[in-house]
Amino acid sequence: MKNTKKVLCGGLAFSDKEDMEKLNRYAKEGWIFKEMKGLYYILYKEEPQDLIFDYDIATVSEEELDDYNQIFTNAGWTPLKHSYDYHFFSAKSGTPTIHTDKNLLDQKYKPIAKWSLGVFLVSSGITIAGFRLGWLNPSHMPYTILLLLSGGCAGGSGVGFLGCHFRSKGKRLSFKNFTSHN
């Protein structure tokens, strides 16, 4: 039997609450979330536990990381491996949430939304220019590859921008029925 399992992240800007609840259900089955790699939560097989999970978005230098983690440890949370500026934590069920003020977490999505918008605009510009210049042609293979990559970046960053933009406004975008809600 495998000792690890990969679970696809629903997108923290879109479904963080649902993802954290899903990780809690997995922990009760003995699959414990320990780290995030790319778009996947990595779960390890252990004894079943009633754990809750939460995260924070913060740019923390390696020198400040111990002090940063100590704040959460003092509140009953166990730091997990961080992924870029996303810091994940686990705690026993019943521990107060990390963010008692959800608006604070929502505001942390503003810079991510701005960055995503910039990537979207640049990659969209390259994509549009590429189509206008006829790059989608087998005889221009390097340009065709650039066109396809920029189109993919435009799509991905556009979705990322929408999720982060709505989140920074205190709303969440749901793809289940493509609605926004608080």
Coordinates of N, CA and C in Angstrom, one line a residue:
M1 N 0.8 -1.2 0.0 CA 0.0 0.0 0.0 C 0.9 1.2 0.0
K2 N 0.5 2.2 -0.8 CA 1.2 3.5 -0.8 C 1.1 4.2 0.5
N3 N 2.2 4.9 0.8 CA 2.2 5.7 2.0 C 1.9 7.2 1.8
T4 N 1.8 7.6 0.5 CA 1.5 9.0 0.2 C 0.4 9.0 -0.8
K5 N -0.3 10.2 -0.8 CA -1.4 10.4 -1.7 C -1.4 11.9 -2.1
K6 N -1.6 12.1 -3.4 CA -1.7 13.5 -3.9 C -3.2 13.8 -4.1
V7 N -3.6 15.0 -3.6 CA -4.9 15.5 -3.7 C -4.9 16.9 -4.4
L8 N -5.6 17.0 -5.5 CA -5.6 18.3 -6.2 C -6.2 19.4 -5.4
C9 N -5.5 20.5 -5.3 CA -6.0 21.7 -4.7 C -7.0 22.4 -5.5
G10 N -8.1 22.8 -4.9 CA -9.2 23.5 -5.7 C -8.9 24.9 -6.0
G11 N -7.8 25.4 -5.5 CA -7.4 26.8 -5.7 C -7.8 27.6 -4.4
L12 N -6.8 28.0 -3.7 CA -7.0 28.6 -2.4 C -7.9 29.9 -2.5
A13 N -7.8 30.6 -3.5 CA -8.6 31.8 -3.7 C -10.0 31.5 -4.0
F14 N -10.3 30.2 -4.4 CA -11.6 29.8 -4.8 C -12.3 29.0 -3.7
S15 N -11.5 28.0 -3.2 CA -12.2 27.0 -2.3 C -11.3 26.6 -1.1
D16 N -10.7 27.6 -0.5 CA -9.8 27.3 0.7 C -10.6 26.6 1.8
K17 N -11.8 27.1 2.1 CA -12.6 26.6 3.2 C -12.9 25.1 2.9
E18 N -13.4 24.9 1.7 CA -13.7 23.5 1.3 C -12.5 22.6 1.3
D19 N -11.4 23.1 0.8 CA -10.1 22.3 0.8 C -9.7 22.0 2.2
M20 N -9.8 22.9 3.1 CA -9.3 22.6 4.5 C -10.3 21.6 5.2
E21 N -11.6 21.7 4.9 CA -12.5 20.7 5.4 C -12.2 19.3 4.8
K22 N -11.9 19.3 3.5 CA -11.5 18.0 2.8 C -10.3 17.4 3.5
L23 N -9.3 18.3 3.8 CA -8.1 17.7 4.5 C -8.4 17.2 5.8
N24 N -9.4 17.8 6.5 CA -9.8 17.3 7.8 C -10.4 15.9 7.7
R25 N -11.3 15.8 6.7 CA -11.9 14.4 6.4 C -10.8 13.4 6.1
Y26 N -9.8 13.7 5.3 CA -8.7 12.8 5.0 C -8.0 12.4 6.3
A27 N -7.7 13.4 7.2 CA -7.0 13.2 8.4 C -7.7 12.2 9.3
K28 N -9.0 12.3 9.3 CA -9.8 11.3 10.1 C -9.8 9.9 9.5
E29 N -9.4 9.8 8.2 CA -9.2 8.5 7.6 C -7.8 8.0 7.7
G30 N -6.9 8.9 8.3 CA -5.5 8.5 8.4 C -4.6 9.0 7.3
W31 N -5.1 9.9 6.5 CA -4.3 10.6 5.4 C -4.0 12.0 5.9
I32 N -2.8 12.3 6.4 CA -2.4 13.5 7.0 C -1.7 14.4 6.0
F33 N -2.2 15.6 5.9 CA -1.6 16.7 5.0 C -0.3 17.2 5.7
K34 N 0.8 17.1 4.9 CA 2.1 17.6 5.4 C 2.7 18.7 4.6
E35 N 2.4 18.7 3.3 CA 3.1 19.7 2.4 C 2.2 19.9 1.2
M36 N 2.6 21.0 0.5 CA 1.9 21.2 -0.8 C 3.1 21.3 -1.9
K37 N 2.8 20.6 -3.0 CA 3.8 20.6 -4.1 C 3.0 21.0 -5.4
G38 N 3.3 22.1 -5.9 CA 2.6 22.6 -7.1 C 1.1 22.8 -6.8
L39 N 0.3 22.1 -7.5 CA -1.2 22.2 -7.3 C -1.7 21.1 -6.4
Y40 N -0.9 20.3 -5.7 CA -1.3 19.2 -5.0 C -1.0 19.3 -3.5
Y41 N -1.9 18.8 -2.7 CA -1.7 18.6 -1.3 C -1.1 17.2 -1.2
I42 N 0.0 17.0 -0.5 CA 0.6 15.7 -0.3 C 0.3 15.2 1.1
L43 N -0.4 14.0 1.1 CA -0.9 13.4 2.3 C -0.1 12.2 2.6
Y44 N 0.2 11.9 3.9 CA 0.9 10.8 4.3 C 0.1 9.9 5.2
K45 N 0.2 8.6 5.0 CA -0.6 7.6 5.8 C 0.0 7.5 7.2
E46 N -0.9 7.8 8.1 CA -0.6 7.7 9.6 C -1.8 7.2 10.3
E47 N -1.8 7.2 11.6 CA -3.0 6.9 12.4 C -4.0 8.0 12.2
P48 N -5.3 7.6 12.1 CA -6.3 8.7 11.9 C -6.3 9.7 13.1
Q49 N -6.5 11.0 12.7 CA -6.5 12.1 13.7 C -7.6 13.0 13.3
D50 N -8.1 13.7 14.3 CA -9.1 14.8 14.1 C -8.3 16.1 14.1
L51 N -7.8 16.4 12.9 CA -7.0 17.7 12.8 C -7.7 18.7 11.9
I52 N -7.5 19.9 12.2 CA -7.9 21.0 11.3 C -6.7 21.6 10.6
F53 N -6.9 22.2 9.5 CA -5.8 22.8 8.7 C -6.2 24.3 8.4
D54 N -5.2 25.1 8.3 CA -5.4 26.5 7.9 C -4.1 27.0 7.2
Y55 N -4.1 28.2 6.7 CA -2.9 28.7 6.1 C -2.9 30.2 6.2
D56 N -1.7 30.8 6.0 CA -1.5 32.2 6.0 C -0.7 32.5 4.7
I57 N -0.9 33.7 4.2 CA -0.1 34.2 3.1 C 0.8 35.3 3.6
A58 N 2.1 35.1 3.6 CA 3.1 36.1 4.1 C 4.5 35.8 3.5
T59 N 5.1 36.9 3.2 CA 6.5 36.9 2.7 C 7.4 36.9 4.0
V60 N 8.0 35.8 4.2 CA 8.8 35.7 5.5 C 10.2 35.2 5.1
S61 N 11.3 35.9 5.5 CA 12.6 35.5 5.2 C 13.0 34.3 6.0
E62 N 14.0 33.6 5.6 CA 14.5 32.4 6.3 C 14.9 32.8 7.7
E63 N 15.5 34.0 7.9 CA 15.9 34.5 9.2 C 14.7 34.7 10.2
E64 N 13.6 35.1 9.6 CA 12.4 35.4 10.4 C 11.4 34.2 10.5
L65 N 11.7 33.1 9.8 CA 10.7 32.0 9.8 C 10.5 31.4 11.1
D66 N 11.5 31.2 11.9 CA 11.3 30.6 13.3 C 10.4 31.5 14.1
D67 N 10.6 32.8 14.2 CA 9.8 33.7 15.0 C 8.4 33.7 14.4
Y68 N 8.2 33.7 13.1 CA 6.9 33.7 12.5 C 6.1 32.4 12.9
N69 N 6.8 31.3 12.8 CA 6.2 30.0 13.1 C 5.8 29.9 14.6
Q70 N 6.7 30.6 15.5 CA 6.5 30.5 16.9 C 5.1 31.2 17.3
I71 N 4.8 32.2 16.6 CA 3.5 32.9 16.8 C 2.3 31.9 16.7
F72 N 2.4 31.1 15.7 CA 1.3 30.1 15.4 C 1.4 28.9 16.4
T73 N 2.6 28.5 16.7 CA 2.8 27.4 17.7 C 2.3 27.8 19.0
N74 N 2.5 29.1 19.4 CA 1.9 29.5 20.7 C 0.4 29.5 20.7
A75 N -0.2 29.6 19.6 CA -1.7 29.6 19.5 C -2.2 28.1 19.3
G76 N -1.3 27.1 19.3 CA -1.8 25.7 19.2 C -1.6 25.1 17.8
W77 N -1.0 25.8 16.9 CA -0.9 25.4 15.5 C 0.5 24.8 15.3
T78 N 0.6 23.7 14.5 CA 1.8 23.1 14.1 C 2.2 23.6 12.7
P79 N 3.3 24.2 12.5 CA 3.7 24.6 11.1 C 4.0 23.4 10.3
L80 N 3.6 23.4 9.0 CA 3.9 22.4 8.0 C 4.8 23.0 7.0
K81 N 5.3 22.3 6.0 CA 6.2 22.9 5.0 C 5.4 24.0 4.3
H82 N 6.1 25.1 4.1 CA 5.5 26.2 3.4 C 5.8 26.1 1.9
S83 N 5.0 26.7 1.1 CA 5.1 26.7 -0.4 C 5.1 28.1 -0.8
Y84 N 6.3 28.6 -1.1 CA 6.5 30.0 -1.5 C 6.0 30.9 -0.3
D85 N 5.0 31.8 -0.5 CA 4.5 32.6 0.5 C 3.2 32.0 1.2
Y86 N 2.9 30.8 0.9 CA 1.8 30.1 1.5 C 2.3 29.2 2.7
H87 N 1.9 29.5 3.9 CA 2.3 28.8 5.1 C 1.1 28.0 5.6
F88 N 1.3 26.7 5.7 CA 0.2 25.8 6.1 C 0.5 25.4 7.6
F89 N -0.6 25.1 8.3 CA -0.6 24.7 9.7 C -1.6 23.7 10.0
S90 N -1.4 22.8 11.0 CA -2.4 21.9 11.5 C -2.5 22.1 13.0
A91 N -3.7 21.7 13.5 CA -4.0 21.8 14.9 C -5.1 20.8 15.2
K92 N -5.2 20.5 16.5 CA -6.3 19.6 17.0 C -7.6 20.3 16.7
S93 N -8.6 19.5 16.4 CA -9.9 20.1 16.2 C -10.4 20.9 17.4
G94 N -11.0 22.0 17.2 CA -11.4 22.9 18.3 C -10.5 24.1 18.5
T95 N -9.3 24.0 17.9 CA -8.3 25.2 18.1 C -8.9 26.4 17.3
P96 N -8.9 27.6 17.9 CA -9.4 28.7 17.2 C -8.6 28.9 15.9
T97 N -9.4 29.4 14.9 CA -8.8 29.6 13.5 C -7.6 30.6 13.5
I98 N -6.8 30.5 12.6 CA -5.7 31.4 12.5 C -6.2 32.8 12.2
H99 N -7.1 32.9 11.3 CA -7.6 34.3 10.9 C -9.0 34.5 11.5
T100 N -9.0 35.1 12.6 CA -10.3 35.5 13.2 C -11.0 36.6 12.4
D101 N -10.1 37.4 11.7 CA -10.6 38.5 10.8 C -10.4 38.0 9.4
K102 N -11.4 37.5 8.8 CA -11.3 36.9 7.4 C -10.9 38.0 6.4
N103 N -11.3 39.3 6.7 CA -11.0 40.4 5.8 C -9.4 40.6 5.7
L104 N -8.7 40.3 6.7 CA -7.3 40.4 6.7 C -6.7 39.4 5.7
L105 N -7.2 38.1 5.7 CA -6.7 37.1 4.7 C -7.1 37.5 3.3
D106 N -8.4 38.0 3.2 CA -8.8 38.4 1.8 C -7.9 39.5 1.3
Q107 N -7.5 40.5 2.1 CA -6.6 41.6 1.6 C -5.3 41.1 1.2
K108 N -4.8 39.9 1.7 CA -3.5 39.4 1.3 C -3.5 38.9 -0.2
Y109 N -4.7 38.8 -0.8 CA -4.8 38.4 -2.2 C -4.6 39.6 -3.1
K110 N -4.7 40.8 -2.6 CA -4.5 42.0 -3.5 C -3.2 42.0 -4.4
P111 N -2.1 41.8 -3.7 CA -0.8 41.8 -4.6 C -0.8 40.6 -5.5
I112 N -1.4 39.5 -5.2 CA -1.4 38.4 -6.1 C -2.3 38.7 -7.3
A113 N -3.4 39.4 -7.0 CA -4.3 39.7 -8.1 C -3.6 40.7 -9.1
K114 N -2.9 41.7 -8.5 CA -2.1 42.6 -9.4 C -1.1 41.9 -10.2
W115 N -0.3 41.0 -9.6 CA 0.7 40.3 -10.4 C 0.0 39.4 -11.5
S116 N -1.1 38.7 -11.1 CA -1.8 37.9 -12.1 C -2.3 38.8 -13.3
L117 N -2.8 40.0 -13.0 CA -3.3 40.9 -14.0 C -2.2 41.3 -15.0
G118 N -1.0 41.6 -14.4 CA 0.1 41.9 -15.2 C 0.5 40.8 -16.2
V119 N 0.6 39.6 -15.6 CA 0.9 38.4 -16.5 C -0.1 38.2 -17.5
F120 N -1.4 38.4 -17.2 CA -2.5 38.2 -18.1 C -2.4 39.2 -19.3
L121 N -2.1 40.5 -18.9 CA -2.0 41.5 -20.0 C -0.9 41.3 -20.9
V122 N 0.3 41.0 -20.4 CA 1.5 40.7 -21.2 C 1.2 39.5 -22.1
S123 N 0.8 38.4 -21.5 CA 0.6 37.2 -22.3 C -0.5 37.3 -23.3
S124 N -1.5 38.0 -22.9 CA -2.6 38.3 -23.9 C -2.1 39.1 -25.1
G125 N -1.3 40.1 -24.8 CA -0.7 41.0 -25.8 C 0.1 40.1 -26.8
I126 N 0.9 39.2 -26.2 CA 1.8 38.4 -27.1 C 0.9 37.4 -27.9
T127 N -0.2 36.9 -27.3 CA -1.1 36.0 -28.0 C -1.8 36.7 -29.1
I128 N -2.3 37.9 -28.9 CA -3.0 38.6 -29.9 C -2.1 39.0 -31.0
A129 N -0.9 39.5 -30.7 CA 0.1 39.9 -31.7 C 0.5 38.6 -32.5
G130 N 0.6 37.5 -31.9 CA 1.0 36.3 -32.6 C 0.0 35.9 -33.6
F131 N -1.3 35.9 -33.2 CA -2.4 35.6 -34.2 C -2.4 36.6 -35.3
R132 N -2.2 37.8 -35.0 CA -2.2 38.8 -36.1 C -1.0 38.7 -37.1
L133 N 0.1 38.2 -36.5 CA 1.3 38.0 -37.3 C 1.4 36.7 -38.0
G134 N 0.4 35.8 -37.8 CA 0.3 34.5 -38.4 C 1.3 33.5 -37.9
W135 N 1.5 33.6 -36.6 CA 2.4 32.6 -35.9 C 1.9 31.2 -35.8
L136 N 0.6 31.0 -36.0 CA 0.0 29.7 -35.8 C 0.2 29.0 -37.2
N137 N 1.5 28.6 -37.4 CA 1.8 28.1 -38.7 C 3.0 27.1 -38.5
P138 N 2.9 25.9 -39.1 CA 4.0 24.9 -38.9 C 5.3 25.3 -39.3
S139 N 5.4 26.2 -40.3 CA 6.7 26.7 -40.8 C 7.3 27.7 -39.8
H140 N 6.6 28.2 -38.8 CA 7.1 29.1 -37.8 C 7.0 28.4 -36.4
M141 N 7.5 27.2 -36.3 CA 7.3 26.4 -35.1 C 7.8 27.1 -33.8
P142 N 8.9 27.8 -33.7 CA 9.2 28.5 -32.5 C 8.2 29.5 -32.1
Y143 N 7.7 30.2 -33.1 CA 6.6 31.2 -32.8 C 5.3 30.6 -32.4
T144 N 5.0 29.4 -33.1 CA 3.8 28.7 -32.7 C 3.9 28.3 -31.3
I145 N 5.0 27.8 -30.8 CA 5.2 27.3 -29.4 C 5.0 28.5 -28.5
L146 N 5.6 29.7 -28.8 CA 5.5 30.9 -28.0 C 4.0 31.3 -28.0
L147 N 3.3 31.2 -29.1 CA 1.9 31.6 -29.1 C 1.1 30.7 -28.2
L148 N 1.3 29.4 -28.3 CA 0.6 28.4 -27.4 C 0.9 28.7 -25.9
L149 N 2.2 28.9 -25.6 CA 2.6 29.1 -24.2 C 1.9 30.4 -23.7
S150 N 2.0 31.5 -24.5 CA 1.4 32.7 -24.1 C -0.1 32.6 -23.9
G151 N -0.7 31.9 -24.8 CA -2.2 31.7 -24.7 C -2.5 30.9 -23.4
G152 N -1.7 29.9 -23.1 CA -1.9 29.2 -21.8 C -1.7 30.0 -20.6
C153 N -0.6 30.9 -20.6 CA -0.4 31.8 -19.5 C -1.5 32.8 -19.4
A154 N -2.0 33.3 -20.5 CA -3.2 34.2 -20.5 C -4.4 33.6 -19.8
G155 N -4.7 32.4 -20.2 CA -5.8 31.7 -19.6 C -5.7 31.4 -18.1
G156 N -4.5 30.9 -17.7 CA -4.3 30.6 -16.3 C -4.2 31.8 -15.4
S157 N -3.5 32.8 -15.9 CA -3.4 34.0 -15.1 C -4.7 34.8 -15.1
G158 N -5.5 34.7 -16.1 CA -6.8 35.3 -16.1 C -7.7 34.7 -15.1
V159 N -7.7 33.4 -15.0 CA -8.5 32.7 -14.0 C -8.0 33.1 -12.6
G160 N -6.6 33.1 -12.4 CA -6.0 33.4 -11.2 C -6.4 34.9 -10.7
F161 N -6.3 35.8 -11.7 CA -6.7 37.2 -11.4 C -8.1 37.3 -10.9
L162 N -9.0 36.6 -11.6 CA -10.5 36.7 -11.2 C -10.6 36.2 -9.8
G163 N -10.0 35.0 -9.5 CA -10.2 34.4 -8.1 C -9.6 35.4 -7.1
C164 N -8.4 35.9 -7.3 CA -7.7 36.7 -6.3 C -8.4 38.1 -6.2
H165 N -8.9 38.6 -7.3 CA -9.6 39.9 -7.3 C -10.9 39.8 -6.5
F166 N -11.7 38.8 -6.8 CA -12.9 38.6 -6.0 C -12.6 38.4 -4.5
R167 N -11.6 37.6 -4.3 CA -11.2 37.3 -2.9 C -10.7 38.6 -2.2
S168 N -10.0 39.4 -2.8 CA -9.5 40.7 -2.2 C -10.7 41.6 -1.9
K169 N -11.8 41.4 -2.6 CA -13.0 42.2 -2.3 C -13.9 41.5 -1.3
G170 N -13.5 40.4 -0.7 CA -14.2 39.7 0.3 C -15.2 38.8 -0.2
K171 N -15.1 38.4 -1.5 CA -16.0 37.5 -2.2 C -15.2 36.3 -2.7
R172 N -15.9 35.2 -3.0 CA -15.3 34.1 -3.6 C -16.0 33.7 -4.9
L173 N -15.2 33.4 -5.9 CA -15.7 32.9 -7.1 C -15.8 31.4 -7.1
S174 N -17.0 30.9 -7.4 CA -17.2 29.5 -7.5 C -17.4 29.0 -8.9
F175 N -16.7 28.0 -9.3 CA -16.8 27.5 -10.6 C -17.9 26.4 -10.7
K176 N -18.5 26.0 -9.6 CA -19.5 25.0 -9.6 C -20.7 25.5 -10.4
N177 N -21.1 26.7 -10.1 CA -22.2 27.3 -10.9 C -21.8 28.7 -11.3
F178 N -20.5 29.0 -11.4 CA -20.0 30.2 -11.8 C -20.7 31.4 -11.2
T179 N -20.7 31.5 -9.9 CA -21.3 32.6 -9.1 C -20.2 33.1 -8.2
S180 N -20.5 34.3 -7.7 CA -19.6 34.8 -6.6 C -20.5 34.9 -5.3
H181 N -19.8 34.7 -4.2 CA -20.5 34.8 -2.9 C -19.6 35.2 -1.8
N182 N -20.2 35.7 -0.7 CA -19.4 36.1 0.4 C -19.0 34.9 1.3

